[in-house]
């Protein structure tokens, strides 16, 4: 017999038919003559109840089952007389596939702290929270591809190992095969000519520069892959390894880009509400009882658009005591972003036209010579969820910006070439996948929305 997924049993099972189900025991309760076992196979948040009565040859084994054991059960699907479930399975045969020592199995019926669960990341996918989180990540990844595919964007795979620093922020992990205890040297400096790539190489912080190459040939492209940042920021919103979605669009300026960002976020929120109602109810109940209402609100309301200069003005007039005082030219901190989107405007805000001094070299210079065509999308609870810009397509202006930023024109000659041969206005952004999962679920710490978080001093599993 073919294994049925518990999800399919609840959505399309027929009482009276035989089924084969396999999964892990959540709880077991034995009364005089019957054993009730709740099992999960991760296909849905709902457990399936297995009923084994005394006359069943497997009853003794069933009565000894503990949390975490794996079982294979064949039996008849029947309407459940009990509360809270539509069906249960009257077991005919029950096989224990793997035992689980109750003395050492770390998951109990009670709620465990997120910190404890991070230490057992190999078992936490069995909890309701991590099952729901994994299904929501999966559904959102699908929605990301379907959004761009339906709009005729090409999915581009950009390199993970690179010699360029796309953000110019210098927070990159170096990739080397040199012996760190005894590297080859030219005088006092390490000789990277002997390194694997013949020069210093790094893990990418963004696929943007390579995505631009393809946008300037295929017009509408996107990437979706892992990116790496060696910032020593131990916050609830930063990971050293995270996933980013980066659309890049030719013949597009900042206005077109803000529209794409708004449509994209609305699509993701709508998709998750539509496809993961049970898991969303779970997060709404246990993590943040406003998250479903917030997502519905996003689908229906237009995002606010303000310039950086207007944002600074609103912050200065707010009367709030911020830890970091606000003056024109500072980078907006999380507290400022959250004030704007949560308190002042109470919906997603797109902030544009930031001072050039706090943004990357590739952003298009405005006529004022002071600000660039940048945009950040801010959402409640998270702050910045998307960062992007129109790109500098004028070769001479870009070359000046690169010189100011101390960048080698030689190393980035290919990036300048794109502006010499058929340059066009183009724009793109990056959406942080984990920040989006955090936003959607209401889970407070970014370490709990990725299967295996990488943060300073932590790369377990
Ligand atoms: O604003 P960022 O740094 O933009 C770029 O990397 C551009 N090259 C994107 C582009 O224009 N194609 O990063 C984009 C987004 C942020 O808005 C945030 O959501 C997420 O990536 N992000 C992080 N998420 C988790 N941990 C970190 N350390 C992150 N740094 C950025
Ligand atoms: Mg940013």
GROMACS .gro file of C-alpha atoms and ligand atoms in nm:
model
  493
    1UNK     CA    1   0.000   0.000   0.000
    2UNK     CA    2   0.120   0.353  -0.076
    3UNK     CA    3   0.186   0.587   0.216
    4UNK     CA    4  -0.073   0.862   0.262
    5UNK     CA    5   0.035   1.205   0.384
    6UNK     CA    6  -0.160   1.318   0.689
    7UNK     CA    7  -0.235   1.647   0.511
    8UNK     CA    8  -0.403   1.458   0.225
    9UNK     CA    9  -0.598   1.238   0.467
   10UNK     CA   10  -0.753   1.544   0.630
   11UNK     CA   11  -0.820   1.723   0.302
   12UNK     CA   12  -0.942   1.437   0.084
   13UNK     CA   13  -0.952   1.112   0.282
   14UNK     CA   14  -1.262   0.891   0.274
   15UNK     CA   15  -1.388   0.734   0.596
   16UNK     CA   16  -1.424   0.358   0.554
   17UNK     CA   17  -1.111   0.313   0.340
   18UNK     CA   18  -0.779   0.159   0.443
   19UNK     CA   19  -0.469   0.377   0.472
   20UNK     CA   20  -0.098   0.339   0.541
   21UNK     CA   21   0.043   0.623   0.752
   22UNK     CA   22   0.395   0.669   0.882
   23UNK     CA   23   0.529   0.927   1.120
   24UNK     CA   24   0.663   1.021   1.461
   25UNK     CA   25   0.480   0.987   1.790
   26UNK     CA   26   0.386   1.314   1.957
   27UNK     CA   27   0.196   1.167   2.252
   28UNK     CA   28   0.058   0.831   2.362
   29UNK     CA   29  -0.212   0.762   2.615
   30UNK     CA   30  -0.322   0.416   2.723
   31UNK     CA   31  -0.641   0.346   2.911
   32UNK     CA   32  -0.757  -0.001   3.019
   33UNK     CA   33  -0.824  -0.148   2.681
   34UNK     CA   34  -0.721   0.112   2.422
   35UNK     CA   35  -0.411   0.307   2.325
   36UNK     CA   36  -0.440   0.645   2.153
   37UNK     CA   37  -0.135   0.769   1.965
   38UNK     CA   38  -0.098   1.113   1.808
   39UNK     CA   39   0.140   1.103   1.515
   40UNK     CA   40   0.281   1.368   1.284
   41UNK     CA   41   0.455   1.335   0.949
   42UNK     CA   42   0.527   1.706   0.905
   43UNK     CA   43   0.297   1.746   0.605
   44UNK     CA   44   0.057   1.951   0.817
   45UNK     CA   45   0.031   2.103   1.162
   46UNK     CA   46  -0.246   1.856   1.251
   47UNK     CA   47  -0.164   1.529   1.424
   48UNK     CA   48  -0.345   1.212   1.328
   49UNK     CA   49  -0.489   0.995   1.603
   50UNK     CA   50  -0.422   0.623   1.584
   51UNK     CA   51  -0.642   0.394   1.792
   52UNK     CA   52  -0.504   0.052   1.888
   53UNK     CA   53  -0.734  -0.169   2.091
   54UNK     CA   54  -0.647  -0.454   2.318
   55UNK     CA   55  -0.746  -0.723   2.067
   56UNK     CA   56  -0.478  -0.595   1.828
   57UNK     CA   57  -0.160  -0.808   1.840
   58UNK     CA   58   0.042  -0.486   1.835
   59UNK     CA   59  -0.129  -0.343   2.142
   60UNK     CA   60   0.144  -0.419   2.390
   61UNK     CA   61   0.404  -0.254   2.168
   62UNK     CA   62   0.174   0.042   2.111
   63UNK     CA   63   0.125   0.084   2.486
   64UNK     CA   64   0.501   0.116   2.525
   65UNK     CA   65   0.549   0.391   2.265
   66UNK     CA   66   0.703   0.719   2.378
   67UNK     CA   67   0.741   1.062   2.220
   68UNK     CA   68   0.975   1.061   1.921
   69UNK     CA   69   0.933   0.694   1.821
   70UNK     CA   70   0.867   0.634   1.451
   71UNK     CA   71   0.584   0.407   1.346
   72UNK     CA   72   0.416   0.261   1.040
   73UNK     CA   73   0.045   0.195   1.072
   74UNK     CA   74  -0.209   0.033   0.845
   75UNK     CA   75  -0.569   0.064   0.935
   76UNK     CA   76  -0.912   0.192   0.856
   77UNK     CA   77  -0.986   0.563   0.836
   78UNK     CA   78  -1.297   0.638   1.042
   79UNK     CA   79  -1.485   0.946   1.156
   80UNK     CA   80  -1.345   1.045   1.492
   81UNK     CA   81  -1.590   1.056   1.780
   82UNK     CA   82  -1.334   1.262   1.977
   83UNK     CA   83  -1.309   1.639   1.989
   84UNK     CA   84  -1.076   1.834   1.765
   85UNK     CA   85  -1.018   1.595   1.478
   86UNK     CA   86  -1.218   1.489   1.179
   87UNK     CA   87  -1.073   1.141   1.133
   88UNK     CA   88  -0.877   0.881   1.321
   89UNK     CA   89  -0.724   0.550   1.216
   90UNK     CA   90  -0.835   0.219   1.367
   91UNK     CA   91  -0.505   0.033   1.351
   92UNK     CA   92  -0.491  -0.314   1.199
   93UNK     CA   93  -0.114  -0.348   1.203
   94UNK     CA   94   0.140  -0.132   1.380
   95UNK     CA   95   0.515  -0.154   1.328
   96UNK     CA   96   0.768   0.040   1.534
   97UNK     CA   97   1.038   0.158   1.293
   98UNK     CA   98   1.258   0.331   1.547
   99UNK     CA   99   1.248   0.362   1.922
  100UNK     CA  100   1.321   0.678   2.116
  101UNK     CA  101   1.466   0.674   2.467
  102UNK     CA  102   1.228   0.879   2.686
  103UNK     CA  103   1.511   0.943   2.933
  104UNK     CA  104   1.715   1.135   2.678
  105UNK     CA  105   1.473   1.256   2.406
  106UNK     CA  106   1.485   1.632   2.459
  107UNK     CA  107   1.141   1.728   2.327
  108UNK     CA  108   0.863   1.720   2.583
  109UNK     CA  109   0.500   1.807   2.550
  110UNK     CA  110   0.556   2.145   2.719
  111UNK     CA  111   0.673   2.457   2.535
  112UNK     CA  112   1.050   2.486   2.503
  113UNK     CA  113   1.239   2.816   2.488
  114UNK     CA  114   1.372   2.925   2.146
  115UNK     CA  115   1.724   2.934   2.293
  116UNK     CA  116   1.701   2.569   2.399
  117UNK     CA  117   1.556   2.465   2.064
  118UNK     CA  118   1.849   2.630   1.881
  119UNK     CA  119   2.081   2.392   2.065
  120UNK     CA  120   1.888   2.096   1.927
  121UNK     CA  121   1.841   2.222   1.572
  122UNK     CA  122   1.854   1.859   1.452
  123UNK     CA  123   1.530   1.783   1.641
  124UNK     CA  124   1.351   2.117   1.641
  125UNK     CA  125   1.191   2.056   1.297
  126UNK     CA  126   0.966   1.810   1.484
  127UNK     CA  127   0.810   2.089   1.689
  128UNK     CA  128   0.492   2.263   1.576
  129UNK     CA  129   0.676   2.594   1.538
  130UNK     CA  130   0.954   2.463   1.315
  131UNK     CA  131   0.726   2.244   1.110
  132UNK     CA  132   0.505   2.547   1.042
  133UNK     CA  133   0.808   2.766   0.976
  134UNK     CA  134   0.953   2.518   0.724
  135UNK     CA  135   0.622   2.490   0.539
  136UNK     CA  136   0.586   2.869   0.525
  137UNK     CA  137   0.943   2.911   0.394
  138UNK     CA  138   0.869   2.651   0.129
  139UNK     CA  139   0.547   2.818   0.025
  140UNK     CA  140   0.711   3.161   0.011
  141UNK     CA  141   1.001   3.031  -0.199
  142UNK     CA  142   0.744   2.898  -0.445
  143UNK     CA  143   0.560   3.232  -0.442
  144UNK     CA  144   0.885   3.418  -0.515
  145UNK     CA  145   0.949   3.211  -0.825
  146UNK     CA  146   0.588   3.220  -0.942
  147UNK     CA  147   0.570   3.600  -0.902
  148UNK     CA  148   0.870   3.659  -1.129
  149UNK     CA  149   0.799   3.372  -1.367
  150UNK     CA  150   0.446   3.501  -1.429
  151UNK     CA  151   0.596   3.840  -1.517
  152UNK     CA  152   0.846   3.694  -1.765
  153UNK     CA  153   1.159   3.742  -1.552
  154UNK     CA  154   1.449   3.501  -1.607
  155UNK     CA  155   1.593   3.326  -1.301
  156UNK     CA  156   1.973   3.383  -1.303
  157UNK     CA  157   2.219   3.192  -1.085
  158UNK     CA  158   2.494   3.429  -0.974
  159UNK     CA  159   2.822   3.308  -0.821
  160UNK     CA  160   2.867   3.247  -0.450
  161UNK     CA  161   3.245   3.288  -0.469
  162UNK     CA  162   3.343   3.625  -0.605
  163UNK     CA  163   3.628   3.875  -0.614
  164UNK     CA  164   3.398   4.180  -0.609
  165UNK     CA  165   3.253   4.361  -0.310
  166UNK     CA  166   2.907   4.454  -0.433
  167UNK     CA  167   2.809   4.668  -0.137
  168UNK     CA  168   3.153   4.819  -0.080
  169UNK     CA  169   3.095   4.763   0.289
  170UNK     CA  170   3.396   4.539   0.340
  171UNK     CA  171   3.210   4.285   0.556
  172UNK     CA  172   3.303   3.981   0.348
  173UNK     CA  173   3.417   3.630   0.437
  174UNK     CA  174   3.742   3.544   0.264
  175UNK     CA  175   3.773   3.215   0.076
  176UNK     CA  176   4.125   3.074   0.065
  177UNK     CA  177   4.316   2.749   0.039
  178UNK     CA  178   4.637   2.902   0.174
  179UNK     CA  179   4.780   2.757   0.494
  180UNK     CA  180   4.682   3.021   0.747
  181UNK     CA  181   4.964   2.911   0.978
  182UNK     CA  182   5.226   2.955   0.711
  183UNK     CA  183   5.101   3.155   0.413
  184UNK     CA  184   5.335   3.238   0.123
  185UNK     CA  185   5.454   3.595   0.152
  186UNK     CA  186   5.602   3.880  -0.049
  187UNK     CA  187   5.791   4.053   0.226
  188UNK     CA  188   5.532   4.107   0.496
  189UNK     CA  189   5.218   4.065   0.287
  190UNK     CA  190   5.043   3.742   0.195
  191UNK     CA  191   5.101   3.645  -0.167
  192UNK     CA  192   4.756   3.572  -0.307
  193UNK     CA  193   4.899   3.480  -0.645
  194UNK     CA  194   4.959   3.142  -0.486
  195UNK     CA  195   4.602   3.123  -0.355
  196UNK     CA  196   4.341   2.905  -0.530
  197UNK     CA  197   4.202   3.182  -0.751
  198UNK     CA  198   4.530   3.367  -0.789
  199UNK     CA  199   4.384   3.664  -0.600
  200UNK     CA  200   4.175   3.728  -0.288
  201UNK     CA  201   3.825   3.578  -0.318
  202UNK     CA  202   3.518   3.607  -0.096
  203UNK     CA  203   3.168   3.477  -0.033
  204UNK     CA  204   2.925   3.707  -0.209
  205UNK     CA  205   2.730   3.973  -0.017
  206UNK     CA  206   2.489   4.020  -0.310
  207UNK     CA  207   2.437   3.887  -0.662
  208UNK     CA  208   2.346   4.233  -0.786
  209UNK     CA  209   2.648   4.323  -0.997
  210UNK     CA  210   2.628   3.998  -1.190
  211UNK     CA  211   2.248   4.029  -1.215
  212UNK     CA  212   2.302   4.370  -1.379
  213UNK     CA  213   2.510   4.200  -1.649
  214UNK     CA  214   2.216   3.976  -1.736
  215UNK     CA  215   1.954   4.252  -1.704
  216UNK     CA  216   2.151   4.446  -1.965
  217UNK     CA  217   2.095   4.158  -2.204
  218UNK     CA  218   1.770   3.986  -2.100
  219UNK     CA  219   1.592   4.295  -1.959
  220UNK     CA  220   1.407   4.133  -1.666
  221UNK     CA  221   1.597   3.895  -1.439
  222UNK     CA  222   1.608   3.785  -1.077
  223UNK     CA  223   1.832   3.587  -0.845
  224UNK     CA  224   1.734   3.393  -0.534
  225UNK     CA  225   2.017   3.247  -0.334
  226UNK     CA  226   2.237   3.258  -0.026
  227UNK     CA  227   2.442   3.567   0.060
  228UNK     CA  228   2.699   3.617   0.332
  229UNK     CA  229   2.792   3.905   0.561
  230UNK     CA  230   3.069   3.904   0.817
  231UNK     CA  231   2.923   4.192   1.015
  232UNK     CA  232   2.958   4.138   1.384
  233UNK     CA  233   2.595   4.234   1.449
  234UNK     CA  234   2.439   4.017   1.713
  235UNK     CA  235   2.084   4.143   1.663
  236UNK     CA  236   1.748   3.973   1.617
  237UNK     CA  237   1.749   4.078   1.249
  238UNK     CA  238   2.099   3.988   1.127
  239UNK     CA  239   2.242   3.660   1.004
  240UNK     CA  240   2.589   3.590   0.864
  241UNK     CA  241   2.428   3.367   0.599
  242UNK     CA  242   2.088   3.459   0.463
  243UNK     CA  243   1.887   3.427   0.144
  244UNK     CA  244   1.815   3.721  -0.081
  245UNK     CA  245   1.584   3.773  -0.378
  246UNK     CA  246   1.724   4.027  -0.622
  247UNK     CA  247   1.522   4.137  -0.925
  248UNK     CA  248   1.706   4.360  -1.173
  249UNK     CA  249   1.514   4.539  -1.446
  250UNK     CA  250   1.640   4.719  -1.755
  251UNK     CA  251   1.454   5.021  -1.898
  252UNK     CA  252   1.326   5.090  -1.548
  253UNK     CA  253   1.364   5.387  -1.314
  254UNK     CA  254   1.297   5.431  -0.944
  255UNK     CA  255   0.918   5.474  -0.978
  256UNK     CA  256   0.886   5.146  -1.167
  257UNK     CA  257   1.101   4.977  -0.906
  258UNK     CA  258   0.890   5.095  -0.611
  259UNK     CA  259   0.581   4.958  -0.787
  260UNK     CA  260   0.751   4.622  -0.840
  261UNK     CA  261   0.853   4.607  -0.473
  262UNK     CA  262   0.500   4.687  -0.356
  263UNK     CA  263   0.337   4.431  -0.587
  264UNK     CA  264   0.594   4.170  -0.481
  265UNK     CA  265   0.538   4.212  -0.107
  266UNK     CA  266   0.160   4.209  -0.155
  267UNK     CA  267   0.188   3.893  -0.360
  268UNK     CA  268   0.395   3.717  -0.091
  269UNK     CA  269   0.158   3.816   0.191
  270UNK     CA  270  -0.151   3.714  -0.007
  271UNK     CA  271   0.005   3.384  -0.111
  272UNK     CA  272   0.093   3.280   0.245
  273UNK     CA  273  -0.254   3.370   0.377
  274UNK     CA  274  -0.407   3.172   0.094
  275UNK     CA  275  -0.182   2.863   0.097
  276UNK     CA  276  -0.084   2.827   0.464
  277UNK     CA  277  -0.397   2.921   0.661
  278UNK     CA  278  -0.341   2.664   0.937
  279UNK     CA  279   0.024   2.751   0.993
  280UNK     CA  280  -0.059   3.121   0.989
  281UNK     CA  281  -0.333   3.067   1.250
  282UNK     CA  282  -0.072   2.894   1.462
  283UNK     CA  283   0.172   3.186   1.446
  284UNK     CA  284  -0.110   3.432   1.500
  285UNK     CA  285  -0.217   3.245   1.812
  286UNK     CA  286   0.122   3.175   1.969
  287UNK     CA  287   0.356   3.447   1.843
  288UNK     CA  288   0.181   3.768   1.740
  289UNK     CA  289  -0.196   3.804   1.739
  290UNK     CA  290  -0.181   4.091   1.489
  291UNK     CA  291   0.012   3.915   1.215
  292UNK     CA  292  -0.284   3.792   1.006
  293UNK     CA  293  -0.454   4.132   1.029
  294UNK     CA  294  -0.127   4.302   0.930
  295UNK     CA  295  -0.083   4.081   0.625
  296UNK     CA  296  -0.443   4.137   0.517
  297UNK     CA  297  -0.392   4.511   0.561
  298UNK     CA  298  -0.083   4.502   0.340
  299UNK     CA  299  -0.273   4.341   0.057
  300UNK     CA  300  -0.533   4.616   0.068
  301UNK     CA  301  -0.352   4.942   0.145
  302UNK     CA  302  -0.113   5.141  -0.074
  303UNK     CA  303   0.238   5.177   0.063
  304UNK     CA  304   0.339   5.526   0.169
  305UNK     CA  305   0.623   5.692  -0.024
  306UNK     CA  306   0.844   5.957   0.135
  307UNK     CA  307   1.193   6.088   0.070
  308UNK     CA  308   1.477   6.050   0.317
  309UNK     CA  309   1.466   6.427   0.376
  310UNK     CA  310   1.094   6.407   0.463
  311UNK     CA  311   1.165   6.109   0.688
  312UNK     CA  312   1.431   6.305   0.878
  313UNK     CA  313   1.184   6.591   0.917
  314UNK     CA  314   0.913   6.358   1.056
  315UNK     CA  315   1.162   6.205   1.298
  316UNK     CA  316   1.289   6.540   1.420
  317UNK     CA  317   0.934   6.668   1.476
  318UNK     CA  318   0.821   6.345   1.644
  319UNK     CA  319   0.906   6.445   1.998
  320UNK     CA  320   1.044   6.092   2.049
  321UNK     CA  321   1.363   6.029   2.247
  322UNK     CA  322   1.577   5.818   2.015
  323UNK     CA  323   1.897   5.648   2.126
  324UNK     CA  324   2.062   5.778   1.807
  325UNK     CA  325   1.976   6.148   1.752
  326UNK     CA  326   1.852   6.236   1.405
  327UNK     CA  327   2.032   6.480   1.178
  328UNK     CA  328   2.029   6.496   0.798
  329UNK     CA  329   2.300   6.263   0.667
  330UNK     CA  330   2.284   5.986   0.929
  331UNK     CA  331   2.197   5.632   0.836
  332UNK     CA  332   1.847   5.553   0.966
  333UNK     CA  333   1.865   5.310   1.259
  334UNK     CA  334   1.617   5.039   1.331
  335UNK     CA  335   1.446   5.255   1.598
  336UNK     CA  336   1.391   5.532   1.339
  337UNK     CA  337   1.264   5.293   1.075
  338UNK     CA  338   1.023   5.134   1.318
  339UNK     CA  339   0.893   5.470   1.441
  340UNK     CA  340   0.811   5.568   1.082
  341UNK     CA  341   0.637   5.248   0.978
  342UNK     CA  342   0.480   5.138   1.309
  343UNK     CA  343   0.391   5.457   1.490
  344UNK     CA  344   0.379   5.744   1.246
  345UNK     CA  345   0.250   5.594   0.923
  346UNK     CA  346   0.129   5.254   1.046
  347UNK     CA  347   0.184   5.071   0.721
  348UNK     CA  348   0.474   4.988   0.488
  349UNK     CA  349   0.676   5.294   0.388
  350UNK     CA  350   0.909   5.331   0.092
  351UNK     CA  351   1.184   5.581   0.171
  352UNK     CA  352   1.372   5.715  -0.132
  353UNK     CA  353   1.659   5.949  -0.220
  354UNK     CA  354   1.910   5.892   0.059
  355UNK     CA  355   2.232   6.094   0.104
  356UNK     CA  356   2.504   5.953  -0.120
  357UNK     CA  357   2.745   5.925   0.174
  358UNK     CA  358   2.554   5.639   0.337
  359UNK     CA  359   2.474   5.438   0.025
  360UNK     CA  360   2.668   5.215  -0.217
  361UNK     CA  361   2.870   5.347  -0.511
  362UNK     CA  362   2.641   5.209  -0.783
  363UNK     CA  363   2.329   5.412  -0.697
  364UNK     CA  364   2.222   5.678  -0.948
  365UNK     CA  365   2.317   6.033  -0.852
  366UNK     CA  366   2.035   6.287  -0.833
  367UNK     CA  367   2.069   6.633  -0.989
  368UNK     CA  368   2.122   6.787  -0.645
  369UNK     CA  369   2.461   6.611  -0.625
  370UNK     CA  370   2.380   6.519  -0.262
  371UNK     CA  371   2.130   6.233  -0.280
  372UNK     CA  372   2.101   5.910  -0.477
  373UNK     CA  373   1.804   5.721  -0.623
  374UNK     CA  374   1.793   5.467  -0.342
  375UNK     CA  375   1.487   5.309  -0.190
  376UNK     CA  376   1.432   5.109   0.127
  377UNK     CA  377   1.101   4.944   0.206
  378UNK     CA  378   1.022   4.954   0.579
  379UNK     CA  379   0.758   4.736   0.743
  380UNK     CA  380   0.623   4.721   1.099
  381UNK     CA  381   0.823   4.512   1.353
  382UNK     CA  382   1.115   4.458   1.113
  383UNK     CA  383   1.213   4.794   0.971
  384UNK     CA  384   1.409   4.748   0.645
  385UNK     CA  385   1.291   4.445   0.452
  386UNK     CA  386   1.398   4.558   0.103
  387UNK     CA  387   1.692   4.772  -0.009
  388UNK     CA  388   1.743   4.880  -0.368
  389UNK     CA  389   1.803   5.161  -0.614
  390UNK     CA  390   1.810   5.287  -0.966
  391UNK     CA  391   2.164   5.219  -1.090
  392UNK     CA  392   2.411   5.478  -1.218
  393UNK     CA  393   2.405   5.414  -1.592
  394UNK     CA  394   2.624   5.715  -1.692
  395UNK     CA  395   2.982   5.593  -1.729
  396UNK     CA  396   3.153   5.918  -1.631
  397UNK     CA  397   2.941   5.971  -1.321
  398UNK     CA  398   2.992   5.610  -1.213
  399UNK     CA  399   3.368   5.634  -1.268
  400UNK     CA  400   3.383   5.944  -1.045
  401UNK     CA  401   3.182   5.769  -0.771
  402UNK     CA  402   3.415   5.468  -0.788
  403UNK     CA  403   3.721   5.688  -0.755
  404UNK     CA  404   3.563   5.862  -0.454
  405UNK     CA  405   3.492   5.522  -0.302
  406UNK     CA  406   3.855   5.419  -0.355
  407UNK     CA  407   3.763   5.138  -0.596
  408UNK     CA  408   3.994   5.004  -0.863
  409UNK     CA  409   3.865   5.082  -1.214
  410UNK     CA  410   4.068   4.788  -1.338
  411UNK     CA  411   3.906   4.531  -1.113
  412UNK     CA  412   3.559   4.658  -1.207
  413UNK     CA  413   3.631   4.734  -1.575
  414UNK     CA  414   3.354   4.493  -1.676
  415UNK     CA  415   3.105   4.690  -1.464
  416UNK     CA  416   3.216   5.012  -1.637
  417UNK     CA  417   3.201   4.839  -1.978
  418UNK     CA  418   2.828   4.783  -1.933
  419UNK     CA  419   2.798   5.163  -1.934
  420UNK     CA  420   3.010   5.197  -2.247
  421UNK     CA  421   2.820   4.953  -2.465
  422UNK     CA  422   2.448   5.016  -2.490
  423UNK     CA  423   2.387   5.149  -2.141
  424UNK     CA  424   2.023   5.190  -2.033
  425UNK     CA  425   1.844   5.309  -1.719
  426UNK     CA  426   1.801   5.011  -1.490
  427UNK     CA  427   1.708   4.939  -1.133
  428UNK     CA  428   1.681   4.656  -0.883
  429UNK     CA  429   1.641   4.564  -0.520
  430UNK     CA  430   1.716   4.291  -0.269
  431UNK     CA  431   1.453   4.140  -0.041
  432UNK     CA  432   1.584   3.960   0.268
  433UNK     CA  433   1.409   3.622   0.269
  434UNK     CA  434   1.447   3.557   0.643
  435UNK     CA  435   1.333   3.907   0.737
  436UNK     CA  436   1.025   3.843   0.525
  437UNK     CA  437   0.957   3.512   0.700
  438UNK     CA  438   1.002   3.694   1.032
  439UNK     CA  439   0.758   3.961   0.923
  440UNK     CA  440   0.498   3.714   0.803
  441UNK     CA  441   0.512   3.482   1.105
  442UNK     CA  442   0.571   3.734   1.383
  443UNK     CA  443   0.861   3.523   1.516
  444UNK     CA  444   1.079   3.775   1.702
  445UNK     CA  445   1.428   3.636   1.635
  446UNK     CA  446   1.570   3.579   1.287
  447UNK     CA  447   1.760   3.273   1.420
  448UNK     CA  448   1.426   3.096   1.448
  449UNK     CA  449   1.308   3.141   1.091
  450UNK     CA  450   1.601   2.967   0.917
  451UNK     CA  451   1.678   2.596   0.962
  452UNK     CA  452   2.041   2.639   1.068
  453UNK     CA  453   2.131   2.997   1.165
  454UNK     CA  454   2.487   3.124   1.118
  455UNK     CA  455   2.573   3.409   1.352
  456UNK     CA  456   2.892   3.532   1.522
  457UNK     CA  457   3.049   3.240   1.713
  458UNK     CA  458   2.786   2.996   1.592
  459UNK     CA  459   2.795   2.756   1.297
  460UNK     CA  460   2.661   2.439   1.454
  461UNK     CA  461   2.496   2.165   1.246
  462LIG     O1  462   2.011   4.656   0.161
  462LIG     P1  463   2.102   4.545   0.117
  462LIG     O2  464   2.239   4.542   0.173
  462LIG     O3  465   2.104   4.556  -0.041
  462LIG     C1  466   2.185   4.488  -0.128
  462LIG     O4  467   2.259   4.396  -0.098
  462LIG     C2  468   2.162   4.526  -0.270
  462LIG     N1  469   2.278   4.479  -0.350
  462LIG     C3  470   2.033   4.467  -0.321
  462LIG     C4  471   2.004   4.504  -0.463
  462LIG     O5  472   1.983   4.620  -0.491
  462LIG     N2  473   2.002   4.407  -0.554
  462LIG     O6  474   2.032   4.406   0.148
  462LIG     C5  475   1.904   4.376   0.095
  462LIG     C6  476   1.816   4.314   0.202
  462LIG     C7  477   1.791   4.403   0.323
  462LIG     O7  478   1.688   4.495   0.298
  462LIG     C8  479   1.754   4.301   0.428
  462LIG     O8  480   1.619   4.260   0.415
  462LIG     C9  481   1.841   4.183   0.391
  462LIG     O9  482   1.879   4.199   0.257
  462LIG     N3  483   1.962   4.177   0.474
  462LIG    C10  484   1.981   4.088   0.574
  462LIG     N4  485   1.903   3.990   0.622
  462LIG    C11  486   1.953   3.915   0.722
  462LIG     N5  487   2.074   3.933   0.777
  462LIG    C12  488   2.157   4.030   0.732
  462LIG     N6  489   2.280   4.045   0.784
  462LIG    C13  490   2.111   4.113   0.625
  462LIG     N7  491   2.165   4.216   0.556
  462LIG    C14  492   2.073   4.252   0.465
  463LIG    MG1  493   2.010   4.810   0.300
   0.00000   0.00000   0.00000
